[in-house]
Short mmCIF file of C-alpha atoms and ligand atoms in Angstrom, two decimals:
data_model
loop_
_atom_site.label_atom_id
_atom_site.label_comp_id
_atom_site.label_asym_id
_atom_site.label_seq_id
_atom_site.Cartn_x
_atom_site.Cartn_y
_atom_site.Cartn_z
CA MET H 1 -64.96 23.90 12.64
CA PRO H 2 -65.93 27.13 10.28
CA ALA H 3 -69.35 27.95 10.18
CA VAL H 4 -69.13 31.80 10.73
CA THR H 5 -65.65 32.60 12.93
CA ALA H 6 -65.07 36.47 14.24
CA ASP H 7 -62.48 38.03 16.48
CA THR H 8 -64.31 38.57 19.56
CA VAL H 9 -62.55 42.39 20.12
CA GLN H 10 -64.46 43.69 16.98
CA LEU H 11 -68.16 42.80 18.89
CA PRO H 12 -70.32 43.61 20.48
CA ARG H 13 -70.38 42.29 24.54
CA LEU H 14 -72.79 40.54 26.72
CA ALA H 15 -73.28 42.02 29.67
CA GLU H 16 -72.04 40.40 32.99
CA PRO H 17 -75.11 38.75 34.49
CA ALA H 18 -77.39 40.24 36.23
CA LEU H 19 -77.08 40.58 40.25
CA GLY H 20 -79.00 37.48 41.55
CA ALA H 21 -79.55 36.52 38.19
CA VAL H 22 -79.88 32.58 38.60
CA ASP H 23 -77.66 30.10 36.68
CA ARG H 24 -79.67 27.18 35.19
CA PRO H 25 -78.74 24.31 37.04
CA VAL H 26 -77.46 20.39 35.35
CA ARG H 27 -80.90 18.46 35.45
CA LYS H 28 -79.70 15.57 33.20
CA ILE H 29 -75.74 14.75 31.04
CA ILE H 30 -77.20 12.45 28.28
CA THR H 31 -74.52 11.08 26.17
CA ALA H 32 -76.27 10.88 22.27
CA PRO H 33 -76.09 7.66 20.55
CA SER H 34 -74.14 7.46 17.11
CA GLY H 35 -76.45 6.22 14.20
CA PHE H 36 -77.41 6.25 9.97
CA GLU H 37 -80.13 8.60 8.74
CA GLY H 38 -81.44 8.42 4.85
CA GLU H 39 -79.05 6.98 2.62
CA GLY H 40 -76.73 6.01 5.12
CA PHE H 41 -74.68 9.35 6.53
CA PRO H 42 -72.81 9.06 10.41
CA VAL H 43 -74.57 10.91 12.77
CA ARG H 44 -75.73 11.43 16.95
CA ARG H 45 -78.89 10.70 17.94
CA ALA H 46 -78.81 14.12 20.45
CA PHE H 47 -82.34 14.60 21.92
CA SER H 48 -82.14 10.26 22.58
CA GLY H 49 -83.45 9.32 25.92
CA VAL H 50 -84.14 12.66 26.84
CA ARG H 51 -88.45 12.97 27.61
CA LEU H 52 -90.34 15.19 25.00
CA THR H 53 -91.76 17.07 27.94
CA ASP H 54 -88.16 18.29 28.82
CA LEU H 55 -87.28 18.90 24.78
CA ASP H 56 -90.61 21.00 24.74
CA PRO H 57 -90.92 22.53 21.95
CA PHE H 58 -88.40 20.97 20.20
CA ILE H 59 -88.32 16.42 19.30
CA HIS H 60 -85.64 15.69 17.55
CA MET H 61 -82.17 16.69 16.78
CA ASP H 62 -78.72 14.91 14.68
CA GLN H 63 -75.73 16.05 14.70
CA MET H 64 -74.70 15.12 11.26
CA GLY H 65 -70.85 14.00 10.76
CA ALA H 66 -68.42 14.97 11.47
CA VAL H 67 -67.66 13.33 8.81
CA ASP H 68 -64.20 13.51 6.54
CA TYR H 69 -65.63 11.49 3.46
CA GLY H 70 -63.63 10.49 1.14
CA PRO H 71 -63.91 10.72 -3.06
CA GLY H 72 -67.89 8.96 -3.46
CA GLU H 73 -68.64 8.47 -0.33
CA PRO H 74 -70.88 11.59 0.70
CA LYS H 75 -74.19 10.59 1.52
CA GLY H 76 -77.59 12.26 2.44
CA THR H 77 -81.71 11.61 1.96
CA PRO H 78 -83.80 10.43 -0.97
CA TRP H 79 -86.68 12.80 -1.56
CA HIS H 80 -89.21 12.20 1.55
CA PRO H 81 -92.29 13.90 2.97
CA HIS H 82 -92.69 15.98 6.13
CA ARG H 83 -96.29 17.06 7.96
CA GLY H 84 -96.12 18.78 11.19
CA PHE H 85 -93.12 20.31 11.97
CA GLU H 86 -90.36 22.77 11.55
CA THR H 87 -87.08 21.61 10.14
CA VAL H 88 -83.86 23.70 11.16
CA THR H 89 -79.92 22.78 8.99
CA TYR H 90 -77.38 24.70 9.82
CA MET H 91 -74.00 23.88 8.21
CA ILE H 92 -70.78 23.96 10.08
CA ASP H 93 -68.68 22.42 6.85
CA GLY H 94 -69.09 21.29 3.96
CA ILE H 95 -72.56 21.51 1.57
CA PHE H 96 -76.09 19.91 0.87
CA GLN H 97 -77.85 20.96 -1.34
CA HIS H 98 -82.22 21.49 -1.26
CA GLN H 99 -84.86 21.24 -3.28
CA ASP H 100 -88.53 20.49 -2.57
CA SER H 101 -92.10 19.95 -3.81
CA HIS H 102 -92.88 24.22 -3.49
CA GLY H 103 -90.40 25.42 -5.26
CA GLY H 104 -87.88 25.86 -2.17
CA GLY H 105 -84.07 25.17 -2.67
CA GLY H 106 -80.51 26.03 -2.68
CA LEU H 107 -76.83 25.10 -1.36
CA ILE H 108 -76.48 24.92 2.61
CA THR H 109 -73.17 26.00 3.67
CA ASP H 110 -70.41 26.93 5.79
CA GLY H 111 -72.26 28.52 8.74
CA ALA H 112 -75.75 28.72 6.95
CA THR H 113 -79.34 27.49 7.98
CA GLN H 114 -81.70 26.79 6.03
CA TRP H 115 -85.20 26.99 8.01
CA MET H 116 -88.25 24.70 6.72
CA THR H 117 -91.88 25.20 8.08
CA ALA H 118 -93.75 21.53 7.02
CA GLY H 119 -96.59 22.47 7.96
CA ALA H 120 -99.79 20.72 6.12
CA GLY H 121 -97.17 19.41 3.87
CA ILE H 122 -93.84 19.46 1.79
CA LEU H 123 -91.93 16.64 -0.10
CA HIS H 124 -87.76 17.92 -0.37
CA ILE H 125 -84.55 15.91 -0.54
CA GLU H 126 -81.49 16.98 1.03
CA THR H 127 -78.40 15.89 -0.39
CA PRO H 128 -74.24 16.18 -1.00
CA PRO H 129 -73.94 18.39 -4.48
CA GLU H 130 -71.85 16.33 -7.53
CA GLU H 131 -68.80 18.41 -6.61
CA LEU H 132 -68.32 17.17 -3.14
CA VAL H 133 -69.62 13.53 -3.92
CA VAL H 134 -66.61 13.54 -6.74
CA ARG H 135 -64.05 14.74 -4.24
CA GLY H 136 -65.11 13.77 -0.70
CA GLY H 137 -64.01 15.96 2.00
CA LEU H 138 -65.58 17.21 5.25
CA PHE H 139 -69.25 17.64 6.86
CA HIS H 140 -70.55 18.27 10.15
CA GLY H 141 -73.98 20.11 10.62
CA VAL H 142 -76.80 19.89 13.00
CA GLN H 143 -80.64 19.31 11.35
CA LEU H 144 -83.16 19.89 14.65
CA TRP H 145 -86.63 19.04 14.62
CA VAL H 146 -89.19 22.39 16.28
CA ASN H 147 -92.48 21.44 16.81
CA LEU H 148 -95.62 23.53 15.52
CA PRO H 149 -98.94 23.95 17.79
CA ALA H 150 -101.53 22.73 16.91
CA GLN H 151 -103.29 25.44 15.73
CA ASP H 152 -100.12 26.01 12.49
CA LYS H 153 -100.04 22.59 12.39
CA PHE H 154 -101.52 22.70 8.56
CA THR H 155 -99.72 26.39 7.70
CA PRO H 156 -98.58 26.38 4.55
CA PRO H 157 -95.10 25.18 4.05
CA ARG H 158 -92.58 27.94 3.91
CA TYR H 159 -88.78 28.08 3.32
CA GLN H 160 -85.87 30.73 4.56
CA ASN H 161 -82.54 30.56 3.46
CA LEU H 162 -80.53 32.17 6.22
CA GLU H 163 -76.87 32.55 5.02
CA ALA H 164 -74.13 32.54 6.91
CA GLY H 165 -73.75 36.42 6.68
CA GLN H 166 -76.51 37.15 8.56
CA VAL H 167 -76.01 35.15 11.78
CA VAL H 168 -75.82 37.82 14.88
CA LEU H 169 -72.44 37.98 16.20
CA ALA H 170 -71.52 39.07 20.31
CA ALA H 171 -68.80 38.10 22.82
CA SER H 172 -68.69 37.08 26.48
CA PRO H 173 -67.49 40.71 28.41
CA ASP H 174 -63.89 39.22 28.07
CA GLY H 175 -64.15 38.10 24.31
CA GLY H 176 -63.07 34.62 25.57
CA ALA H 177 -66.28 33.39 23.51
CA LEU H 178 -67.76 33.79 20.12
CA ILE H 179 -71.61 33.30 20.30
CA ARG H 180 -73.93 33.42 17.02
CA VAL H 181 -77.01 34.14 17.44
CA ILE H 182 -78.89 31.30 14.42
CA ALA H 183 -82.53 32.29 15.86
CA GLY H 184 -83.91 33.94 18.43
CA ASP H 185 -83.24 36.40 20.90
CA VAL H 186 -80.05 36.80 22.90
CA ALA H 187 -80.05 39.83 25.79
CA GLY H 188 -81.42 42.18 22.86
CA HIS H 189 -79.28 40.03 19.74
CA GLN H 190 -81.40 39.21 17.56
CA GLY H 191 -81.27 36.29 15.20
CA PRO H 192 -82.61 36.18 11.77
CA GLY H 193 -84.76 33.21 11.73
CA SER H 194 -88.75 33.10 12.48
CA THR H 195 -90.28 30.74 13.60
CA HIS H 196 -94.08 30.02 14.64
CA THR H 197 -92.91 28.71 18.01
CA PRO H 198 -90.71 31.43 19.70
CA ILE H 199 -86.81 29.90 20.51
CA SER H 200 -83.65 30.48 20.63
CA VAL H 201 -80.52 28.32 18.73
CA VAL H 202 -76.78 30.09 19.66
CA HIS H 203 -73.87 28.01 18.87
CA ALA H 204 -71.20 29.35 21.17
CA THR H 205 -67.35 28.16 20.79
CA VAL H 206 -65.95 28.70 24.25
CA SER H 207 -61.60 29.49 24.27
CA PRO H 208 -59.41 27.13 25.79
CA GLY H 209 -60.21 28.43 30.36
CA ALA H 210 -62.50 31.10 29.05
CA THR H 211 -66.19 30.95 30.86
CA VAL H 212 -69.46 32.62 29.86
CA GLY H 213 -72.61 33.29 31.18
CA VAL H 214 -75.46 33.39 28.22
CA PRO H 215 -78.22 35.54 28.88
CA TRP H 216 -81.41 33.09 28.46
CA ASN H 217 -84.99 33.74 28.86
CA PRO H 218 -86.58 32.61 32.59
CA GLY H 219 -89.97 31.01 29.78
CA PHE H 220 -87.83 28.77 27.62
CA ASN H 221 -85.99 25.67 28.27
CA ALA H 222 -82.92 25.16 27.97
CA LEU H 223 -80.26 22.15 26.37
CA VAL H 224 -77.18 22.27 25.89
CA TYR H 225 -75.58 20.29 23.19
CA VAL H 226 -71.61 19.96 22.64
CA LEU H 227 -70.28 19.56 19.35
CA GLY H 228 -66.69 19.17 20.37
CA GLY H 229 -64.01 20.07 23.07
CA ARG H 230 -64.75 19.79 26.47
CA GLY H 231 -65.96 21.82 29.60
CA THR H 232 -68.37 21.99 31.90
CA VAL H 233 -71.99 23.53 32.22
CA GLY H 234 -73.92 24.71 34.99
CA PRO H 235 -73.67 26.65 38.38
CA ALA H 236 -71.77 23.12 39.83
CA ALA H 237 -69.40 22.92 37.28
CA THR H 238 -70.46 19.86 35.46
CA ALA H 239 -67.75 17.93 32.89
CA ILE H 240 -69.31 17.74 29.73
CA GLU H 241 -67.73 16.91 26.59
CA GLY H 242 -68.63 15.89 22.32
CA GLY H 243 -72.05 14.41 22.11
CA GLN H 244 -73.34 14.53 25.22
CA LEU H 245 -76.37 17.05 25.80
CA ALA H 246 -77.27 18.11 29.41
CA VAL H 247 -80.97 19.28 30.23
CA LEU H 248 -80.98 22.25 32.34
CA GLY H 249 -83.55 23.43 34.47
CA ALA H 250 -85.07 27.10 35.66
CA GLY H 251 -82.84 30.28 35.69
CA ASP H 252 -82.06 33.50 33.70
CA LEU H 253 -78.64 31.90 32.41
CA VAL H 254 -76.51 29.37 31.21
CA THR H 255 -73.26 28.98 32.48
CA LEU H 256 -70.18 27.61 30.07
CA ALA H 257 -66.77 26.99 30.90
CA ALA H 258 -63.99 25.26 28.24
CA ASP H 259 -61.61 23.40 29.69
CA ASP H 260 -57.93 24.57 29.79
CA ARG H 261 -56.64 21.72 27.32
CA GLN H 262 -58.39 20.63 24.32
CA ASP H 263 -57.46 17.92 21.98
CA SER H 264 -55.84 19.29 18.14
CA VAL H 265 -59.42 18.49 16.84
CA THR H 266 -61.34 20.81 17.84
CA PRO H 267 -59.46 23.45 19.95
CA ALA H 268 -62.23 25.48 21.49
CA LEU H 269 -65.71 24.51 23.29
CA GLU H 270 -67.87 24.18 20.82
CA VAL H 271 -71.76 24.33 21.88
CA LEU H 272 -75.64 24.71 20.51
CA VAL H 273 -77.36 26.27 24.04
CA LEU H 274 -80.65 25.37 22.10
CA GLY H 275 -84.60 26.27 24.06
CA GLY H 276 -87.75 27.71 23.17
CA ARG H 277 -91.66 28.38 25.12
CA PRO H 278 -92.82 24.84 25.57
CA ILE H 279 -96.26 23.99 23.63
CA ARG H 280 -97.33 21.78 26.05
CA GLU H 281 -99.82 19.36 23.93
CA HIS H 282 -99.52 15.67 22.97
CA VAL H 283 -97.01 14.27 20.92
CA GLU H 284 -97.52 11.62 18.16
CA ALA H 285 -94.61 11.40 15.88
CA TYR H 286 -94.43 8.56 12.95
CA GLY H 287 -91.66 9.11 11.37
CA PRO H 288 -91.49 11.91 9.56
CA PHE H 289 -94.90 13.13 10.66
CA VAL H 290 -95.42 15.00 14.29
CA MET H 291 -99.22 15.54 15.30
CA ASN H 292 -101.42 16.19 18.10
CA THR H 293 -103.25 11.94 17.28
CA ARG H 294 -102.76 9.34 16.11
CA ALA H 295 -105.77 9.65 13.54
CA GLU H 296 -103.98 12.72 12.51
CA LEU H 297 -100.48 10.13 11.79
CA ALA H 298 -102.53 8.00 9.89
CA GLN H 299 -104.15 10.52 7.89
CA ALA H 300 -100.71 11.73 6.88
CA VAL H 301 -99.52 8.82 5.87
CA ALA H 302 -102.81 8.24 3.41
CA ASP H 303 -102.35 11.83 2.55
CA TYR H 304 -98.92 11.06 2.03
CA GLN H 305 -99.49 7.69 -0.27
CA ALA H 306 -102.08 9.62 -2.18
CA GLY H 307 -100.12 12.80 -3.35
CA ARG H 308 -101.67 15.27 -1.33
CA LEU H 309 -98.00 16.35 0.71
CA GLY H 310 -97.14 17.36 -2.60
CA VAL H 311 -95.52 15.40 -5.88
CA ILE H 312 -91.72 15.55 -7.25
CA PRO H 313 -91.03 18.40 -9.16
CA ALA H 314 -90.62 17.40 -13.27
CA ASN H 315 -86.50 18.90 -12.45
CA ALA H 316 -86.25 16.96 -9.51
CA LEU H 317 -82.25 17.19 -7.89
CA MET H 318 -81.67 13.55 -7.46
CA PRO H 319 -78.37 11.83 -5.61
CA HIS H 320 -75.81 11.97 -7.52
CA ARG H 321 -73.85 8.66 -8.22
CA VAL H 322 -70.65 8.10 -8.57
MN1 MN I 1 -86.18 16.20 5.78
#
C-alpha cells in the first residue's frame, strides 16, 4: 500500500491525549457489501446501511479495489454528471485519469487526492490511462461524497488537485502510527483539502501491536473505515477488520489499535478516519445528484438532459479499449 509513506522517527508527534479526554465509543459496526461501479470496477460500499443522519455531512463512500488487474482489464466510468455535492477521490495505488466539462483534469496517483466541487453542475470522466489499461496493475483508492448545504448547492464548480507531497504527516507519540492528514485539521496539523463544509479526513497506518489516540474535533461526527488489516477501535477495544466501518459516538479522540499479527497482504492496520460538521438538512439523492427536495432532483435531471450541467468537450478523454 504505497500512498505516502515516511519514517515516523522524522515526523512531528501527536501529543498524548489530554487528561479527561473522552474516547469516542463504538455505536455500530457494519460490513461493507461488494459491488461494481462505472464500467464494472469492483468497489465496497463503505457506508451501506448507515443512516444519513449518522453520516452527515457525508453521503456515500466507495473503496475502489484493491484489485490487481490483468492486461486489458482496468475499468473506469463513462462521462456522467453531478450536482449538489463534492467528490473526493484518494488514490492509494495505481492511476486514475480525470477530465471535466469546466477544463479541470489530470492524473491522480499513489497518495494524491482529487477534490471536485460539482456545485451547480459538472460532467466528468474517471478512467484508467491507456498505459494502465494495456499493462494492467494494482488499483486501490477511495471516493467520498461530501454534501453541500442548501446555500452552496449551486456554487460554481471547482477542482483541486492535491498532490501526494501536500499530504500533512504526523506520528503517534511512540512512533507506532503514521497519520496522513488529507483534509481538515487534526490537533493543529492542517491538511491541504479545502471544503465548503468543515471536515477532516485522515489515513492512518498503525503498526502491528501499536495504539494511537487521534484527537478529533468534538463538533464533528466520527467514522472509521478499515481499508485493510485487523485491530480494534474505541474504548472497549471493539474488533474491526478490512471492509468494516465503525460509527462512533461523541467525544474528543478516536482510539485505533492494530493486532499483533497481520496478514501478508496488509502488514499493518490501514484505516480512514472521517468526520465533519453536520449540515442537518433534509437530503434527497438520486444517482449522481444530491439535493434538498424531490423537485430539485427532477430539475437536476431535466437540466442534465438539456445540457445545462455542461457538455462533453471537443477533445474529450474517452475510455481506452484494447
Ligand atoms: Mn463522478
